[in-house]
Structures are given as C-alpha cells and as structure tokens.
Coordinates of C-alpha atoms and ligand atoms in Angstrom, one line a residue:
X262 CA -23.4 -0.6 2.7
X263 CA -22.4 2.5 1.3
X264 CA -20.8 2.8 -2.1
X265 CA -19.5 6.4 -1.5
X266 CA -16.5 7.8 -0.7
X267 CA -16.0 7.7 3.3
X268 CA -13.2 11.0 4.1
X269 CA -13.2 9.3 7.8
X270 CA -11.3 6.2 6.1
X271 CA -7.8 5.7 8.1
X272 CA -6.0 5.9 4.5
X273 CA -7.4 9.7 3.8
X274 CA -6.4 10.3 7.5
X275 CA -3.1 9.3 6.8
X276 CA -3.0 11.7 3.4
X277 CA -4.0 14.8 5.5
X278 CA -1.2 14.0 8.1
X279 CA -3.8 13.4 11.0
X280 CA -2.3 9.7 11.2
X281 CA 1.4 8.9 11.3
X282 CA 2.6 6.3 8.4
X283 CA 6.0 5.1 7.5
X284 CA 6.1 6.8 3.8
X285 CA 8.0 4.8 0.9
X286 CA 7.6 7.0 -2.0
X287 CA 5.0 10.0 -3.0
X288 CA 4.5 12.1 -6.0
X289 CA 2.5 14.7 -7.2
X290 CA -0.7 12.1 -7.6
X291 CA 0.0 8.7 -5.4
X292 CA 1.9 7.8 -2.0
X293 CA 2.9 4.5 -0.7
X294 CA 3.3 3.8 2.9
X295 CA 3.9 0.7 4.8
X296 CA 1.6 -1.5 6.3
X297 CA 1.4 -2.1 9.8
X298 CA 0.0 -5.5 9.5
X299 CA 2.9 -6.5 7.1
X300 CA 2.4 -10.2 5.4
X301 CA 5.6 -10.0 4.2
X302 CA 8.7 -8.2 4.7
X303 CA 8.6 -5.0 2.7
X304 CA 4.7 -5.1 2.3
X305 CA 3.6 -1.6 1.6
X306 CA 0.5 -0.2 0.2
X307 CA 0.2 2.1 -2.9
X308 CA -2.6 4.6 -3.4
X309 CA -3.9 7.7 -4.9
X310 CA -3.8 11.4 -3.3
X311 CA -7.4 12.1 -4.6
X312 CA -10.4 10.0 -3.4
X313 CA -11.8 7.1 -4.4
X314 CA -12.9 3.6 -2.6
X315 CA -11.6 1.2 -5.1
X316 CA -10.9 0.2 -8.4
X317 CA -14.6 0.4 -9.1
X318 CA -15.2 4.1 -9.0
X319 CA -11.1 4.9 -9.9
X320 CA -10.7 7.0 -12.7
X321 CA -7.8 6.0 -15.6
X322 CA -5.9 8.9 -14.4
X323 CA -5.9 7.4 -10.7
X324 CA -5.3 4.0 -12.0
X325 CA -2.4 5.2 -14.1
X326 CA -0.5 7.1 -11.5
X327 CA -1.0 4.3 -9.0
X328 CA 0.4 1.6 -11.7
X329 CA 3.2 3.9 -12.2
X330 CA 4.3 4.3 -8.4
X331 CA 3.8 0.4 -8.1
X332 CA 6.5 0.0 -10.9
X333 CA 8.6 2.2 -9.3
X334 CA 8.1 0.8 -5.4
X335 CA 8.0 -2.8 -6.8
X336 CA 12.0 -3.1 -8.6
X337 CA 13.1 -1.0 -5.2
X338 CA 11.6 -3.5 -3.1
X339 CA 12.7 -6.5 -5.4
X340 CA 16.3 -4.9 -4.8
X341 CA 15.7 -4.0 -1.2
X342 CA 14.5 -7.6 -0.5
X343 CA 16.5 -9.1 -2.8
X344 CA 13.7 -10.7 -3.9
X345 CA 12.7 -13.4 -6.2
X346 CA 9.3 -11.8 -7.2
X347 CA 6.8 -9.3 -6.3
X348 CA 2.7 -9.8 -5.8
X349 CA 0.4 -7.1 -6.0
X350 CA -3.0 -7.6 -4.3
X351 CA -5.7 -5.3 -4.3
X352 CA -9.4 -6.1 -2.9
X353 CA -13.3 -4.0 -4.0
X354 CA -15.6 -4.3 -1.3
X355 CA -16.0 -6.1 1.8
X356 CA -17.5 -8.9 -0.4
X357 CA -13.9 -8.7 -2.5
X358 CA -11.7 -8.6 0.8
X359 CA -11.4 -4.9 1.4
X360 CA -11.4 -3.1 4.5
X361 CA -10.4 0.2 4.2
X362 CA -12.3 2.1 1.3
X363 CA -9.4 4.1 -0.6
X364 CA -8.2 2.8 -3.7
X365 CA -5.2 0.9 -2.4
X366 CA -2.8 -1.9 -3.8
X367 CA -0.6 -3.9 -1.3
X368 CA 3.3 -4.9 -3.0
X369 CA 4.4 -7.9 -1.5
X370 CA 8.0 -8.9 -2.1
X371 CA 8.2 -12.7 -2.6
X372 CA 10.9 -15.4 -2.2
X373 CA 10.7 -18.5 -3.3
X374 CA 8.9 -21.2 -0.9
X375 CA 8.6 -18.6 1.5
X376 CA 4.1 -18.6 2.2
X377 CA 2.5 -15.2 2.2
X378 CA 1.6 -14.6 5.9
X379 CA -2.2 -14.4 7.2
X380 CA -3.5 -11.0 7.6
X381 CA -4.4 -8.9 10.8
X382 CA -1.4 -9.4 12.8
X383 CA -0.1 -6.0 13.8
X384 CA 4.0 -5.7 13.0
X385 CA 7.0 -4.9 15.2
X386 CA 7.0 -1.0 14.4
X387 CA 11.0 -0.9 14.4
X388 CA 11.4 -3.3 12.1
X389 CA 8.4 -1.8 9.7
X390 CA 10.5 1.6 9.8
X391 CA 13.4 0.0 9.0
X392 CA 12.1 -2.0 6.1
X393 CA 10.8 1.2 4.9
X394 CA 14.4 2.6 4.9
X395 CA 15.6 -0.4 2.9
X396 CA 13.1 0.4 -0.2
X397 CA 13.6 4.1 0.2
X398 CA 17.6 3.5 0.0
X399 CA 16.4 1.3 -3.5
X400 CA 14.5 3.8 -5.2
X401 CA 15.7 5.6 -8.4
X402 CA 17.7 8.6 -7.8
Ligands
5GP103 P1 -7.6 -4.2 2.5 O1 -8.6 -3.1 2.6 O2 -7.0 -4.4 1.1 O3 -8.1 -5.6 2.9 O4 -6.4 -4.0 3.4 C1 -6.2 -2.9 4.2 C2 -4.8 -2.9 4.7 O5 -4.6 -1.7 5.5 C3 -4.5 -4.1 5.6 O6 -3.4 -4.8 5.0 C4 -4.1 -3.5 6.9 O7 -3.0 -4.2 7.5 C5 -3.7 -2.1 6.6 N1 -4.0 -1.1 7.6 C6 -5.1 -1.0 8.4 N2 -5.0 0.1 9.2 C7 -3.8 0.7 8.9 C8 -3.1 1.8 9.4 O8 -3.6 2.5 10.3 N3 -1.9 2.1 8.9 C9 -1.4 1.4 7.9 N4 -0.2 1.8 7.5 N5 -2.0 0.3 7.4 C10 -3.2 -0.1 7.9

C-alpha cells in the first residue's frame, strides 16, 4: 500500500470540478460537500483544498483550517437539523477505516436514541441536495 498522495482520489476529483458534489460551505483553504452515502441526515464531509491523505501526513495549517470549517458546518447543521448533537468521525488508512485518501472528516448531526446508520448505502440524491440547502440556509451570514 502506498502512503503517497493519490491526485486520482474521487475527493481531489471533486476539488478540480471533474466530479459533481453537493457543496455546503468552502473557503479560501477547505470545502465541505455532502456525502452520498449519508449515515445520517445532514452527514457531510469536510476537507482541505491542498493535498494530503490523512491526518498522518496533514500539516497544522490543513488541520486548522479544516477544524475551523467543521465549527462553522457543525452549529449550521446542529440548527438545520435541530439537532441534539454532532459526531465528527475521521478514519487514517484502510487499517483505520478510510477509503478515500484525502484528508477528510465526516459531521454527523445526532439526535438522541436515533443509531448512526451502517455505511455504503448510496442516498436518495433529492433529498441529499435538499439537506445540503438546509445547512447552507444555517450558515453565518
Ligand atoms: P472514509 O474514507 O472516511 O471511510 O469515507 C469516505 C466517504 O466518502 C464515505 O462516507 C463515502 O460515502 C463517501 N464517498 C465515496 N465516494 C463519494 C463520492 O463520489 N462523492 C461523495 N460526495 N462522497 C463519496
């Protein structure tokens, strides 16, 4: 297995526009995007615009910007969701759970009793857009 950064990931595909996403949030260093095998309602994925596989090899500039954006994304989809908490997950090599190799950490908005999904089930696409829209209509002016 290769520790190196891969530029054929889907996640740096999606950066460079080559694969569609629906986008949350982005700034001059990070974008979050919604996943399309959503475990909860809301689940979207923060990451940064420069390369790097995972929290291994991240520098503290990348790991700052991301945490910032995950603030930011998190209270909108608290609001959006009217949630009763949020869980951040975020896996290093195939070992740690990982599957696509760009930095990346997945917000999950939580409610209480409600069980976090299992993962690989691909979402409804109208509802993933329209989730999106909720946490967009959340975030800080
Ligand atoms: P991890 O690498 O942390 O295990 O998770 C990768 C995540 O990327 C999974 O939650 C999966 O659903 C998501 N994912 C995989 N392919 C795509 C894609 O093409 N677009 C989006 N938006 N998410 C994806």
């Amino acid at each position: 297995m290769s520790d190196t950064y891969d530029d054929q990931n889907i996640f740096a595909k999606i950066l460079r526009g080559e694969i569609p996403s629906f986008k949350v949030y982005e700034d001059d260093d990070t974008l979050c995007f919604m996943d399309i095998m959503p475990r909860t309602e809301g689940h979207c994925l923060v990451i940064p615009k420069t390369p790097c596989r995972n929290i291994l090899d991240a520098t503290p500039e990348q790991l700052a910007a991301c945490m910032k954006t995950v603030n930011t994304v998190a209270n909108a989809a608290k609001r959006a969701f009217d949630a009763d908490g949020i869980t951040l997950f975020q896996f290093n090599e195939g070992a740690g759970g990982q599957e696509v190799f760009h930095l990346h950490f997945h917000i999950h908005p939580r409610h209480d009793g409600v069980a976090i999904r299992p993962p690989g089930k691909m979402g409804d696409m109208d509802q993933i857009k329209a989730n999106a829209a909720k946490i967009v209509a959340e975030l800080p002016a």
